[in-house]
């Protein structure tokens, strides 16, 4: 049984520290279906904003969560898809500021930053983490597989425009994949595009978790470091994250509540069980093998678990 519907974690984030996640959108709801997406292919492809859940229901759940006095560094609005598709976003951020002093971050694919309503909603966040994977219309279609009416240059112009107005910290991310966007000419294209955007940090990622499409593969560490040097960014291609936490008492239920939004690999599960004092980790791992609700993916020589 999952105790919370919108709030999850805190989970360790490679960029944000201990992050308390808030998801205002239903499962796999996005206007992209990225080939590297760790949630698998998008099943609910939409491009118009909706009030999927009342803002007050999310706030009420957070208030209950806060009674537990669990430590976290930042509240991150993210989801199993694209959070700017939630039309209550601005109101949600506004209300969050009233109940916490911690920074509010939003992780987004950046596709709707041209929309004045989305801009005004996000203006209230403290940290914005948009992705920019494509370098032209063709690569946009290949990597992000966007909703049909989205146009690369419109999306890019929206990001440029918003980056100049935004008062918070803007941390960009680019996902690099072998043979797709890692050749020297493409890196030059990125460096040209980056000149037009105002950002504080640039993170370079590569699919460390199993991607939606099996033929997508990660770059090795040296290559990531090399690109990071050229683009003056930080590489975040680390294998495992530490510090998963759940308030749920039962280890199995706690594990399921985390992987609903954040797939875990075998090392992370072992670490998680250790931190909870589980004395039979082998038995736990064995049980996972027969759980029909789990997708178990062999990737980069280790096993990763996510919900089907
Ligand atoms: S990676 Fe993000 S933007 Fe891409 S399909 Fe998955 S949820 Fe959507």
CSV table of C-alpha atoms and ligand atoms in Angstrom, one decimal:
chain,number,residue,atom,x,y,z
A,1,UNK,CA,0.0,0.0,0.0
A,2,UNK,CA,1.4,3.4,-1.0
A,3,UNK,CA,0.8,5.9,1.8
A,4,UNK,CA,1.2,9.0,-0.5
A,5,UNK,CA,-0.2,9.7,-3.9
A,6,UNK,CA,1.7,12.8,-4.9
A,7,UNK,CA,4.7,13.0,-2.6
A,8,UNK,CA,7.6,10.6,-2.8
A,9,UNK,CA,11.0,10.1,-1.3
A,10,UNK,CA,13.0,11.8,-0.2
A,11,UNK,CA,15.3,10.4,-2.8
A,12,UNK,CA,19.0,11.2,-3.4
A,13,UNK,CA,19.4,13.4,-6.4
A,14,UNK,CA,22.8,13.8,-8.2
A,15,UNK,CA,22.1,17.5,-8.7
A,16,UNK,CA,19.9,18.5,-5.8
A,17,UNK,CA,21.0,16.6,-2.7
A,18,UNK,CA,18.1,15.1,-0.7
A,19,UNK,CA,15.1,15.8,-2.8
A,20,UNK,CA,11.4,15.5,-1.7
A,21,UNK,CA,9.5,14.7,-4.9
A,22,UNK,CA,6.1,16.1,-5.8
A,23,UNK,CA,4.3,14.6,-8.8
A,24,UNK,CA,1.3,16.6,-10.1
A,25,UNK,CA,0.7,14.4,-13.2
A,26,UNK,CA,-0.5,10.9,-13.9
A,27,UNK,CA,1.8,8.1,-14.9
A,28,UNK,CA,3.8,8.5,-18.2
A,29,UNK,CA,2.0,11.7,-19.2
A,30,UNK,CA,4.3,13.6,-21.5
A,31,UNK,CA,4.5,15.6,-24.7
A,32,UNK,CA,7.8,13.8,-25.6
A,33,UNK,CA,8.6,10.1,-25.8
A,34,UNK,CA,12.4,10.3,-25.5
A,35,UNK,CA,14.4,7.3,-26.6
A,36,UNK,CA,16.4,7.3,-23.4
A,37,UNK,CA,13.4,7.8,-21.0
A,38,UNK,CA,13.9,5.7,-17.9
A,39,UNK,CA,10.2,5.3,-17.4
A,40,UNK,CA,9.8,3.5,-20.8
A,41,UNK,CA,7.7,4.8,-23.7
A,42,UNK,CA,5.2,7.5,-23.1
A,43,UNK,CA,1.7,6.0,-22.9
A,44,UNK,CA,-0.3,9.2,-22.5
A,45,UNK,CA,0.9,11.6,-25.1
A,46,UNK,CA,-0.7,15.1,-24.7
A,47,UNK,CA,0.3,18.7,-25.3
A,48,UNK,CA,-2.4,20.7,-23.6
A,49,UNK,CA,-2.2,21.7,-19.9
A,50,UNK,CA,-4.7,20.1,-17.5
A,51,UNK,CA,-5.6,20.3,-13.9
A,52,UNK,CA,-5.1,16.6,-13.3
A,53,UNK,CA,-5.5,16.9,-9.5
A,54,UNK,CA,-6.7,19.8,-7.3
A,55,UNK,CA,-3.8,21.8,-6.0
A,56,UNK,CA,-5.2,21.7,-2.5
A,57,UNK,CA,-5.1,17.9,-2.4
A,58,UNK,CA,-1.4,18.0,-3.1
A,59,UNK,CA,-0.8,20.6,-0.5
A,60,UNK,CA,-2.8,18.7,2.1
A,61,UNK,CA,-0.7,15.6,1.5
A,62,UNK,CA,2.5,17.6,1.9
A,63,UNK,CA,1.2,19.0,5.2
A,64,UNK,CA,0.6,15.5,6.4
A,65,UNK,CA,4.1,14.5,5.3
A,66,UNK,CA,5.7,17.4,7.1
A,67,UNK,CA,4.3,16.2,10.4
A,68,UNK,CA,6.8,13.4,10.2
A,69,UNK,CA,9.7,15.8,10.4
A,70,UNK,CA,11.8,14.1,7.7
A,71,UNK,CA,14.8,16.0,6.5
A,72,UNK,CA,15.2,17.1,2.9
A,73,UNK,CA,17.1,19.8,1.0
A,74,UNK,CA,14.7,20.8,-1.7
A,75,UNK,CA,11.2,20.1,-3.0
A,76,UNK,CA,11.3,19.0,-6.6
A,77,UNK,CA,8.3,19.1,-8.8
A,78,UNK,CA,8.8,16.3,-11.2
A,79,UNK,CA,6.7,13.4,-12.3
A,80,UNK,CA,6.3,10.4,-14.3
A,81,UNK,CA,6.2,12.7,-17.3
A,82,UNK,CA,6.2,16.5,-17.9
A,83,UNK,CA,5.1,18.6,-15.0
A,84,UNK,CA,4.5,21.8,-17.0
A,85,UNK,CA,1.5,20.0,-18.4
A,86,UNK,CA,-0.1,20.5,-15.0
A,87,UNK,CA,-2.2,23.7,-15.3
A,88,UNK,CA,-2.1,24.2,-11.5
A,89,UNK,CA,1.7,24.5,-11.4
A,90,UNK,CA,1.9,28.2,-10.6
A,91,UNK,CA,-0.6,27.9,-7.8
A,92,UNK,CA,1.1,24.8,-6.5
A,93,UNK,CA,4.5,26.6,-6.3
A,94,UNK,CA,2.9,29.6,-4.7
A,95,UNK,CA,1.3,27.5,-2.0
A,96,UNK,CA,4.4,25.5,-1.5
A,97,UNK,CA,6.4,28.6,-0.7
A,98,UNK,CA,3.8,29.3,2.1
A,99,UNK,CA,4.4,25.9,3.8
A,100,UNK,CA,8.2,25.5,3.4
A,101,UNK,CA,11.3,27.6,3.4
A,102,UNK,CA,13.2,25.1,1.3
A,103,UNK,CA,13.9,25.9,-2.4
A,104,UNK,CA,11.4,24.7,-5.0
A,105,UNK,CA,12.9,23.1,-8.0
A,106,UNK,CA,11.1,22.0,-11.2
A,107,UNK,CA,12.5,19.4,-13.6
A,108,UNK,CA,11.1,19.9,-17.1
A,109,UNK,CA,11.8,19.0,-20.7
A,110,UNK,CA,11.5,22.7,-21.4
A,111,UNK,CA,9.1,22.2,-24.3
A,112,UNK,CA,6.5,24.6,-23.2
A,113,UNK,CA,8.7,27.5,-22.1
A,114,UNK,CA,7.4,29.6,-25.1
A,115,UNK,CA,3.9,29.6,-23.4
A,116,UNK,CA,3.4,32.8,-21.4
A,117,UNK,CA,1.3,30.9,-18.8
A,118,UNK,CA,4.0,28.3,-18.3
A,119,UNK,CA,6.6,31.1,-18.0
A,120,UNK,CA,4.7,32.9,-15.4
A,121,UNK,CA,4.1,29.7,-13.4
A,122,UNK,CA,7.8,28.8,-13.5
A,123,UNK,CA,8.9,32.3,-12.6
A,124,UNK,CA,8.0,31.5,-9.0
A,125,UNK,CA,10.4,28.5,-8.7
A,126,UNK,CA,13.9,28.8,-7.3
A,127,UNK,CA,15.6,26.3,-9.5
A,128,UNK,CA,14.6,25.2,-13.0
A,129,UNK,CA,16.2,22.1,-14.6
A,130,UNK,CA,15.3,22.0,-18.3
A,131,UNK,CA,16.7,19.5,-20.8
A,132,UNK,CA,18.0,20.4,-24.2
A,133,UNK,CA,18.9,17.2,-26.0
A,134,UNK,CA,18.3,18.1,-29.6
A,135,UNK,CA,20.4,20.5,-31.8
A,136,UNK,CA,18.0,20.7,-34.8
A,137,UNK,CA,14.6,19.6,-36.0
A,138,UNK,CA,15.8,16.2,-37.2
A,139,UNK,CA,17.6,15.3,-33.9
A,140,UNK,CA,14.5,16.6,-32.0
A,141,UNK,CA,12.3,14.1,-33.7
A,142,UNK,CA,14.9,11.3,-33.3
A,143,UNK,CA,15.8,11.8,-29.7
A,144,UNK,CA,12.7,13.4,-28.0
A,145,UNK,CA,10.0,12.1,-30.4
A,146,UNK,CA,7.8,15.1,-29.5
A,147,UNK,CA,4.1,15.7,-29.8
A,148,UNK,CA,3.4,16.3,-33.5
A,149,UNK,CA,2.7,20.1,-33.2
A,150,UNK,CA,5.9,20.9,-31.3
A,151,UNK,CA,8.6,22.6,-33.4
A,152,UNK,CA,12.3,22.5,-32.4
A,153,UNK,CA,13.0,26.2,-33.0
A,154,UNK,CA,9.9,27.3,-31.2
A,155,UNK,CA,10.9,25.2,-28.2
A,156,UNK,CA,14.5,26.5,-28.3
A,157,UNK,CA,13.4,30.1,-28.6
A,158,UNK,CA,11.1,29.6,-25.6
A,159,UNK,CA,14.0,28.3,-23.6
A,160,UNK,CA,16.3,31.2,-24.7
A,161,UNK,CA,13.6,33.8,-24.0
A,162,UNK,CA,12.7,32.4,-20.5
A,163,UNK,CA,16.3,32.0,-19.5
A,164,UNK,CA,16.8,35.8,-19.9
A,165,UNK,CA,13.8,36.6,-17.7
A,166,UNK,CA,14.2,34.0,-15.0
A,167,UNK,CA,15.4,35.2,-11.6
A,168,UNK,CA,16.2,31.8,-10.1
A,169,UNK,CA,18.9,29.3,-10.9
A,170,UNK,CA,18.7,27.7,-14.3
A,171,UNK,CA,20.5,24.4,-14.6
A,172,UNK,CA,20.5,22.9,-18.1
A,173,UNK,CA,20.9,19.2,-18.9
A,174,UNK,CA,21.9,17.5,-22.1
A,175,UNK,CA,21.6,13.7,-22.5
A,176,UNK,CA,24.4,12.2,-24.5
A,177,UNK,CA,24.1,8.8,-26.3
A,178,UNK,CA,26.6,6.8,-28.2
A,179,UNK,CA,26.4,7.3,-31.9
A,180,UNK,CA,23.5,9.7,-31.6
A,181,UNK,CA,24.8,13.0,-30.4
A,182,UNK,CA,28.4,12.5,-29.4
A,183,UNK,CA,30.4,13.3,-32.5
A,184,UNK,CA,32.7,16.3,-32.6
A,185,UNK,CA,30.5,18.3,-35.1
A,186,UNK,CA,27.5,17.9,-32.9
A,187,UNK,CA,29.4,19.1,-29.9
A,188,UNK,CA,30.3,22.2,-31.8
A,189,UNK,CA,26.6,22.7,-32.6
A,190,UNK,CA,25.7,22.5,-28.9
A,191,UNK,CA,28.4,25.0,-27.9
A,192,UNK,CA,26.9,27.5,-30.4
A,193,UNK,CA,23.3,26.9,-29.1
A,194,UNK,CA,24.5,27.3,-25.5
A,195,UNK,CA,25.9,30.7,-26.2
A,196,UNK,CA,22.3,32.0,-26.6
A,197,UNK,CA,21.0,30.6,-23.3
A,198,UNK,CA,21.5,32.2,-19.9
A,199,UNK,CA,22.2,29.4,-17.4
A,200,UNK,CA,24.1,28.9,-14.2
A,201,UNK,CA,25.1,25.3,-14.6
A,202,UNK,CA,25.3,22.7,-17.4
A,203,UNK,CA,24.9,19.1,-16.6
A,204,UNK,CA,25.9,16.3,-19.0
A,205,UNK,CA,24.1,13.1,-18.6
A,206,UNK,CA,24.1,9.7,-20.3
A,207,UNK,CA,21.6,6.9,-19.8
A,208,UNK,CA,22.9,5.2,-16.6
A,209,UNK,CA,19.4,3.6,-16.2
A,210,UNK,CA,17.8,1.4,-18.8
A,211,UNK,CA,16.4,3.5,-21.6
A,212,UNK,CA,13.0,3.2,-23.4
A,213,UNK,CA,14.7,1.9,-26.5
A,214,UNK,CA,17.2,-1.0,-26.2
A,215,UNK,CA,19.5,0.3,-28.9
A,216,UNK,CA,20.3,3.4,-27.0
A,217,UNK,CA,23.6,3.3,-25.1
A,218,UNK,CA,25.6,5.3,-22.7
A,219,UNK,CA,28.9,7.0,-23.3
A,220,UNK,CA,31.9,5.9,-21.2
A,221,UNK,CA,33.3,8.0,-18.5
A,222,UNK,CA,36.3,9.4,-20.4
A,223,UNK,CA,34.1,10.5,-23.3
A,224,UNK,CA,31.7,12.2,-20.9
A,225,UNK,CA,34.6,14.0,-19.2
A,226,UNK,CA,35.9,15.1,-22.6
A,227,UNK,CA,32.6,16.6,-23.7
A,228,UNK,CA,32.2,18.2,-20.2
A,229,UNK,CA,35.5,20.0,-20.7
A,230,UNK,CA,34.6,21.3,-24.1
A,231,UNK,CA,31.2,22.5,-23.1
A,232,UNK,CA,32.3,23.7,-19.7
A,233,UNK,CA,29.7,21.5,-17.8
A,234,UNK,CA,29.6,18.8,-15.2
A,235,UNK,CA,29.2,15.2,-16.0
A,236,UNK,CA,26.7,13.2,-13.9
A,237,UNK,CA,27.2,9.7,-15.2
A,238,UNK,CA,27.5,8.1,-11.8
A,239,UNK,CA,26.2,4.6,-11.4
A,240,UNK,CA,24.4,4.5,-8.0
A,241,UNK,CA,22.8,7.0,-5.7
A,242,UNK,CA,22.8,6.7,-1.9
A,243,UNK,CA,20.3,7.8,0.6
A,244,UNK,CA,16.9,6.4,-0.6
A,245,UNK,CA,14.4,6.8,2.2
A,246,UNK,CA,10.9,5.8,2.8
A,247,UNK,CA,8.6,6.3,5.8
A,248,UNK,CA,6.7,3.1,4.9
A,249,UNK,CA,7.6,0.4,7.5
A,250,UNK,CA,7.4,-2.7,5.3
A,251,UNK,CA,10.6,-3.0,3.1
A,252,UNK,CA,8.8,-4.3,0.1
A,253,UNK,CA,6.1,-1.7,0.1
A,254,UNK,CA,8.7,1.0,0.7
A,255,UNK,CA,10.7,-0.3,-2.3
A,256,UNK,CA,7.6,-0.3,-4.6
A,257,UNK,CA,6.7,3.2,-3.6
A,258,UNK,CA,10.1,4.5,-4.6
A,259,UNK,CA,10.4,2.6,-7.9
A,260,UNK,CA,7.0,3.9,-9.0
A,261,UNK,CA,8.8,7.1,-10.0
A,262,UNK,CA,12.5,6.3,-9.6
A,263,UNK,CA,13.8,3.0,-10.9
A,264,UNK,CA,16.5,1.4,-8.7
A,265,UNK,CA,19.4,-0.8,-9.6
A,266,UNK,CA,20.5,-3.9,-7.6
A,267,UNK,CA,23.2,-1.9,-5.8
A,268,UNK,CA,20.8,0.8,-4.8
A,269,UNK,CA,18.3,-1.8,-3.5
A,270,UNK,CA,21.0,-3.5,-1.5
A,271,UNK,CA,22.2,-0.2,0.0
A,272,UNK,CA,18.6,0.7,0.8
A,273,UNK,CA,17.9,-2.6,2.6
A,274,UNK,CA,21.1,-2.2,4.6
A,275,UNK,CA,20.1,1.3,5.7
A,276,UNK,CA,16.9,-0.2,7.0
A,277,UNK,CA,18.5,-3.0,8.8
A,278,UNK,CA,17.0,-5.8,6.6
A,279,UNK,CA,18.7,-9.0,7.7
A,280,UNK,CA,17.6,-11.1,4.6
A,281,UNK,CA,18.6,-9.1,1.6
A,282,UNK,CA,19.1,-12.2,-0.5
A,283,UNK,CA,15.6,-13.4,0.2
A,284,UNK,CA,14.3,-9.9,-0.7
A,285,UNK,CA,16.2,-9.9,-4.0
A,286,UNK,CA,14.9,-13.4,-4.8
A,287,UNK,CA,11.3,-12.3,-4.3
A,288,UNK,CA,11.7,-9.6,-6.8
A,289,UNK,CA,12.4,-12.2,-9.5
A,290,UNK,CA,8.9,-13.6,-9.2
A,291,UNK,CA,7.0,-10.3,-8.8
A,292,UNK,CA,4.9,-10.0,-12.0
A,293,UNK,CA,4.4,-6.2,-11.5
A,294,UNK,CA,8.1,-5.5,-11.9
A,295,UNK,CA,10.0,-5.0,-15.1
A,296,UNK,CA,13.6,-6.2,-14.6
A,297,UNK,CA,16.1,-4.9,-17.1
A,298,UNK,CA,19.6,-6.1,-17.6
A,299,UNK,CA,21.6,-3.0,-18.7
A,300,UNK,CA,25.3,-2.2,-18.6
A,301,UNK,CA,26.0,-5.5,-16.8
A,302,UNK,CA,23.6,-5.0,-13.8
A,303,UNK,CA,19.9,-5.3,-13.1
A,304,UNK,CA,17.5,-2.4,-12.8
A,305,UNK,CA,13.9,-2.7,-11.4
A,306,UNK,CA,11.0,-0.5,-12.3
A,307,UNK,CA,7.2,-0.9,-12.2
A,308,UNK,CA,5.6,-2.2,-15.4
B,1,LIG,S1,12.6,11.7,-20.4
B,1,LIG,FE1,11.2,13.2,-19.6
B,1,LIG,S2,10.6,14.4,-21.3
B,1,LIG,FE2,11.4,12.5,-22.1
B,1,LIG,S3,9.6,11.1,-22.4
B,1,LIG,FE3,10.6,10.7,-20.3
B,1,LIG,S4,9.4,12.0,-19.0
B,1,LIG,FE4,9.0,12.8,-21.0
